Amino acid sequence: MSKQTVRDLDVKGKKVLVRVDFNVPQAKDGEVADDRRIRAALPTLNDILGRGGSLILVSHLGRPTGDPAKDEPFRLNKVAEKLSELIGKPVKKVNDTVGPEAEAAAKQLAPGGILVLENVRFNKGEKKGDVEFAKKLAGLADAYVNDAFGTCHRDEASMVAVPEQFPTGHRAIGFLVEKELQILDTLLANPKSPYVAVMGGAKVSDKILVIENLLKKVDKLLVGGAMTYTFLRAQGHSVGNSRVEADKLDVAKHVLELAGPKLVLPVDHLIADKPAAGAETKVVDGPTIPEGWFGMDIGPKTIELYSQVIKDAGTVVWNGPMGMFEVEAFAKGTKAVAQAMADSSAVTAVGGGESAEAVEKFGLAEKVSHVSTGGGAFLESLEGKSFNSLKVIPERG
Ligand code: ADP
Ligand code: MG
């Protein structure tokens, strides 16, 4: 069960439309604030160029409103500049995705050339999955590669209707998507035991389907972050002012029953008198948070316990920070889990917006097996969902 990859395409002298996910964080001045997603696409791009193909790149950036004046910051100009710097080659950028300027530039593209099209979400047809729009976009190139893992859970035109316009032999996934799918296969179908999931972050409700699906597979599920307090509340404990989803207590009870002893809750907590920098903090043992206090991070005994379980694991998947790590005083638990993942000889995978950000921030991204480039796509994969964007790419013959 493996998809046709860019390796299987004959790209010599061909124009290859690569759907990349260059939806990068932007600084206030519009500069690329974090180029991780651009760097992640380079293996695919260099492979095509190295074999004598040319590149037509298509991506979205941010959430354009449809009002051209407001959408100026969502143009891909800075992204194209950053790509040129990282790949060490000239990059041509046009101001439309389809239409005369894009067509002319695509026609003139010579082998080894790189063309970046304008933000694909400037076109209404993109979100709608419009076939007429897809035909125009597909008409620019000879082959299609999906290397946009972070967008794979979307049915937008450039993800589904565009590849459908190419003969099946001219569609493939890129190396980034291939790598993400390989790690997901390990996590969902072939984990080495003991298999441990670490779940944290803001809400139980965001993660409920992931938790339910992973409970079928893992040996242990270690819980941290704010969702801890919804579970503790569901068990009948007082949690002071900690963040609780009061309307999700039934869901939390159901998960606790389903999980039995597999689900491990923190044995101690770092609490604070306010959920902000400069707060007074202390550590409490046991499941009760005193009145007027906020549970902000897992405590030192929990750190010890979780770190040991992670180090003894065969496979670890982690989503959701253990505390409000953005505030230094509440970052210890998240840092310790990241460090334990880095030190473990297990297959270690991290996914989710803030979780990936935390691992990067602590400088440990290179020390874990994989940091997913997809937040939503990673979580929906862990829920057991399959994506139309990948169904349209054939299996290898
Ligand atoms: P991810 O993006 O990795 O899936 P989430 O979006 O679920 O993670 O949650 C991340 C957020 O949860 C972080 O911004 C963090 O500040 C917050 N958080 C974690 N623990 C707590 C806590 N105990 N109290 C309040 N907020 C918390
Ligand atoms: Mg998040």
Coordinates of C-alpha atoms in Angstrom, one line a residue, residues 65-353:
T65 CA -11.2 38.0 2.4
G66 CA -12.0 38.5 -1.3
D67 CA -11.4 42.2 -1.0
P68 CA -8.2 43.0 -3.1
A69 CA -7.2 45.9 -0.9
K70 CA -7.3 43.8 2.3
D71 CA -5.7 40.8 0.6
E72 CA -2.5 42.5 -0.4
P73 CA -0.6 40.9 2.6
F74 CA -1.6 37.4 1.4
R75 CA 0.3 37.7 -1.9
L76 CA 3.0 35.1 -2.3
N77 CA 5.8 37.6 -3.2
K78 CA 7.7 37.2 0.1
V79 CA 7.3 33.5 0.0
A80 CA 8.7 33.4 -3.5
E81 CA 11.7 35.5 -2.4
K82 CA 12.3 33.2 0.6
L83 CA 12.1 30.1 -1.7
S84 CA 14.7 31.7 -4.1
E85 CA 17.0 32.2 -1.2
L86 CA 16.6 28.7 0.2
I87 CA 16.8 26.9 -3.1
G88 CA 19.6 29.1 -4.5
K89 CA 18.0 29.7 -7.9
P90 CA 15.9 32.5 -9.5
V91 CA 12.2 32.2 -8.9
K92 CA 9.6 33.9 -11.1
K93 CA 6.4 35.1 -9.4
V94 CA 3.2 36.1 -11.2
N95 CA 0.2 38.0 -9.9
D96 CA -2.5 35.5 -10.9
T97 CA -3.0 31.8 -10.4
V98 CA -4.8 31.2 -13.8
G99 CA -5.3 33.8 -16.6
P100 CA -3.0 35.5 -19.2
E101 CA 0.0 36.3 -17.0
A102 CA 0.2 32.8 -15.5
E103 CA -0.3 31.2 -18.9
A104 CA 2.4 33.2 -20.6
A105 CA 4.8 32.6 -17.8
A106 CA 4.1 28.8 -17.8
K107 CA 4.5 28.7 -21.6
Q108 CA 7.9 30.4 -21.3
L109 CA 9.2 28.2 -18.5
A110 CA 12.4 26.4 -19.5
P111 CA 13.7 23.1 -18.0
G112 CA 15.1 24.0 -14.5
G113 CA 12.9 27.0 -14.2
I114 CA 10.7 27.8 -11.2
L115 CA 7.4 29.7 -11.4
V116 CA 5.3 30.6 -8.3
L117 CA 1.6 31.3 -9.0
E118 CA -0.4 33.8 -6.9
N119 CA -2.3 32.7 -3.7
V120 CA -4.7 30.0 -5.0
R121 CA -7.4 31.2 -2.5
F122 CA -7.7 34.5 -4.3
N123 CA -9.8 32.4 -6.7
K124 CA -13.4 31.7 -5.5
G125 CA -13.2 28.3 -7.4
E126 CA -10.5 27.0 -5.0
K127 CA -12.6 26.6 -1.9
K128 CA -15.6 25.4 -3.9
G129 CA -13.5 22.7 -5.6
D130 CA -14.7 24.2 -8.9
V131 CA -13.9 22.0 -12.0
E132 CA -13.7 24.9 -14.5
F133 CA -11.1 26.6 -12.4
A134 CA -9.3 23.3 -11.9
K135 CA -9.1 22.7 -15.7
K136 CA -7.5 26.1 -16.2
L137 CA -4.9 25.4 -13.5
A138 CA -4.2 21.9 -14.6
G139 CA -3.8 23.2 -18.2
L140 CA -0.6 25.0 -17.2
A141 CA 1.4 21.7 -16.6
D142 CA 2.1 18.2 -17.8
A143 CA 2.1 16.4 -14.4
Y144 CA 0.8 17.0 -10.8
V145 CA 2.5 16.4 -7.5
N146 CA 0.8 16.8 -4.1
D147 CA 3.5 17.8 -1.5
A148 CA 1.1 19.9 0.7
F149 CA 0.5 17.5 3.6
G150 CA -0.8 20.4 5.8
T151 CA -3.7 20.8 3.3
C152 CA -4.5 17.2 2.6
H153 CA -7.6 17.2 4.7
R154 CA -9.2 19.8 2.5
D155 CA -11.2 19.1 -0.6
E156 CA -10.2 22.3 -2.3
A157 CA -9.8 22.5 -6.1
S158 CA -6.0 22.4 -6.1
M159 CA -6.0 19.3 -3.9
V160 CA -8.7 17.1 -5.6
A161 CA -10.2 18.5 -8.8
V162 CA -6.9 19.6 -10.2
P163 CA -5.1 16.2 -10.0
E164 CA -8.3 14.6 -11.4
Q165 CA -7.6 16.5 -14.7
F166 CA -4.3 14.6 -15.2
P167 CA -4.0 11.0 -16.5
T168 CA -3.5 8.7 -13.5
G169 CA 0.1 8.1 -14.5
H170 CA 0.9 11.8 -14.2
R171 CA -0.2 12.2 -10.6
A172 CA 2.0 11.6 -7.6
I173 CA 2.7 12.6 -4.0
G174 CA 6.0 14.3 -3.1
F175 CA 8.6 13.3 -0.6
L176 CA 7.1 15.3 2.3
V177 CA 3.7 13.7 1.9
E178 CA 5.3 10.3 1.6
K179 CA 7.3 10.8 4.8
E180 CA 4.2 12.0 6.7
L181 CA 2.2 9.0 5.4
Q182 CA 5.0 6.6 6.4
I183 CA 5.0 7.9 10.0
L184 CA 1.2 7.8 10.2
D185 CA 1.3 4.2 9.0
T186 CA 3.6 3.4 11.9
L187 CA 1.3 5.2 14.3
L188 CA -1.9 3.7 13.1
A189 CA -1.1 0.3 11.8
N190 CA 2.5 -0.8 12.7
P191 CA 3.5 0.7 16.1
K192 CA 6.4 -1.0 18.0
S193 CA 5.2 -1.7 21.6
P194 CA 5.0 -0.4 24.2
Y195 CA 2.9 2.2 22.3
V196 CA 2.4 5.5 24.3
A197 CA 0.2 8.5 23.4
V198 CA 0.8 11.8 25.1
M199 CA -2.2 14.1 24.8
G200 CA -2.6 17.6 26.1
G201 CA -3.5 21.0 24.9
A202 CA -6.5 23.2 25.4
K203 CA -9.7 21.1 25.0
V204 CA -10.9 17.6 25.3
S205 CA -13.6 18.3 22.7
D206 CA -11.0 19.1 20.0
K207 CA -9.2 15.8 20.6
I208 CA -12.0 13.4 21.5
L209 CA -12.0 11.5 18.2
V210 CA -8.2 11.2 18.3
I211 CA -8.3 9.9 21.9
E212 CA -11.1 7.4 21.0
N213 CA -9.2 6.0 18.0
L214 CA -5.8 5.9 19.7
L215 CA -7.3 4.1 22.8
K216 CA -7.8 1.1 20.5
K217 CA -4.1 1.0 19.7
V218 CA -2.0 2.3 22.5
D219 CA -0.8 0.7 25.7
K220 CA -0.9 3.9 27.6
L221 CA -2.4 7.4 27.1
L222 CA -0.7 10.1 29.2
V223 CA -2.8 13.2 29.8
G224 CA -1.6 16.7 30.5
G225 CA -2.6 20.3 29.6
A226 CA -5.9 22.0 30.3
M227 CA -7.9 18.9 29.3
T228 CA -6.7 17.3 32.6
Y229 CA -9.1 19.5 34.5
T230 CA -12.1 18.5 32.5
F231 CA -11.2 14.8 33.3
L232 CA -10.6 15.5 37.0
R233 CA -13.9 17.5 37.2
A234 CA -15.7 14.5 35.5
Q235 CA -14.3 12.3 38.3
G236 CA -15.8 14.6 40.8
H237 CA -12.7 16.5 42.0
S238 CA -12.6 20.2 42.7
V239 CA -10.3 21.9 40.2
G240 CA -10.4 25.5 41.5
N241 CA -10.3 28.1 38.7
S242 CA -8.6 25.7 36.2
R243 CA -9.8 25.7 32.6
V244 CA -12.7 23.2 32.4
E245 CA -15.2 22.5 29.6
A246 CA -18.2 22.3 31.8
D247 CA -20.5 21.1 28.9
K248 CA -18.1 18.2 28.0
L249 CA -18.1 16.3 31.4
D250 CA -20.3 13.5 29.9
V251 CA -17.9 13.1 27.1
A252 CA -14.9 13.0 29.5
K253 CA -16.7 10.4 31.7
H254 CA -17.4 8.3 28.6
V255 CA -13.7 8.4 27.7
L256 CA -12.6 7.5 31.2
E257 CA -14.8 4.4 31.2
L258 CA -13.7 3.4 27.7
A259 CA -10.0 3.8 28.6
G260 CA -9.9 2.2 32.1
P261 CA -6.3 2.0 33.5
K262 CA -4.8 2.9 30.1
L263 CA -5.5 6.6 30.7
V264 CA -3.1 8.2 33.1
L265 CA -3.8 11.6 34.7
P266 CA -1.2 13.8 36.3
V267 CA -0.4 12.9 40.0
D268 CA 0.7 16.5 40.8
H269 CA 0.2 20.0 39.4
L270 CA 1.9 23.3 39.1
I271 CA -0.7 25.8 40.1
A272 CA -0.8 29.6 39.9
D273 CA -2.9 32.4 41.4
K274 CA -3.4 33.8 37.8
P275 CA -2.9 32.3 34.3
A276 CA -0.2 34.8 33.4
A277 CA 3.5 35.7 33.7
G278 CA 4.4 37.0 37.2
A279 CA 1.9 34.8 39.0
E280 CA 2.6 33.2 42.4
T281 CA 3.0 29.5 41.8
K282 CA 3.2 26.3 43.9
V283 CA 3.0 22.5 43.5
V284 CA 0.1 20.4 44.8
D285 CA -0.1 16.6 45.0
G286 CA -3.2 14.6 44.2
P287 CA -6.3 15.4 42.1
T288 CA -7.6 18.5 43.9
I289 CA -6.8 22.1 42.9
P290 CA -7.5 24.5 45.8
E291 CA -10.2 27.1 45.5
G292 CA -9.0 30.3 43.7
W293 CA -6.0 28.6 42.0
F294 CA -5.4 27.6 38.4
G295 CA -3.8 24.3 37.2
M296 CA -1.1 25.5 34.7
D297 CA 1.3 22.6 34.1
I298 CA 2.0 19.1 35.2
G299 CA 4.0 18.8 38.4
P300 CA 7.5 17.4 39.1
K301 CA 6.3 13.9 40.0
T302 CA 4.2 13.7 36.9
I303 CA 7.2 14.9 34.8
E304 CA 9.3 12.1 36.3
L305 CA 6.6 9.5 35.7
Y306 CA 5.8 10.5 32.1
S307 CA 9.5 10.9 31.1
Q308 CA 10.2 7.3 32.3
V309 CA 7.2 5.9 30.4
I310 CA 8.3 7.8 27.2
K311 CA 11.9 6.6 27.5
D312 CA 10.8 2.9 27.9
A313 CA 8.4 3.1 24.9
G314 CA 8.7 1.6 21.4
T315 CA 6.5 4.2 19.8
V316 CA 5.4 7.6 21.1
V317 CA 2.9 10.0 19.5
W318 CA 2.4 13.4 21.1
N319 CA -0.2 16.1 20.6
G320 CA -0.9 19.0 22.9
P321 CA 1.3 20.9 25.3
M322 CA 1.4 19.8 28.9
G323 CA 0.8 23.3 30.2
M324 CA 0.6 26.9 29.1
F325 CA 4.2 26.7 27.8
E326 CA 4.0 30.1 26.2
V327 CA 4.6 31.5 29.7
E328 CA 8.1 30.5 30.9
A329 CA 6.9 29.7 34.5
F330 CA 4.4 27.1 33.1
A331 CA 6.7 25.5 30.4
K332 CA 8.6 22.9 32.4
G333 CA 6.2 20.0 31.8
T334 CA 6.1 20.6 28.0
K335 CA 9.9 21.0 27.9
A336 CA 10.4 17.8 29.9
V337 CA 8.1 15.7 27.6
A338 CA 9.9 17.1 24.5
Q339 CA 13.3 16.2 26.1
A340 CA 12.1 12.7 27.0
M341 CA 10.9 12.2 23.4
A342 CA 14.3 13.4 22.2
D343 CA 16.2 11.1 24.6
S344 CA 14.0 8.0 23.9
S345 CA 15.1 5.4 21.4
A346 CA 11.4 4.9 20.4
V347 CA 9.9 6.1 17.2
T348 CA 8.7 9.6 18.3
A349 CA 6.2 11.7 16.4
V350 CA 4.9 15.2 17.3
G351 CA 2.0 16.9 15.6
G352 CA -0.4 19.8 16.1
G353 CA 0.1 23.6 15.8

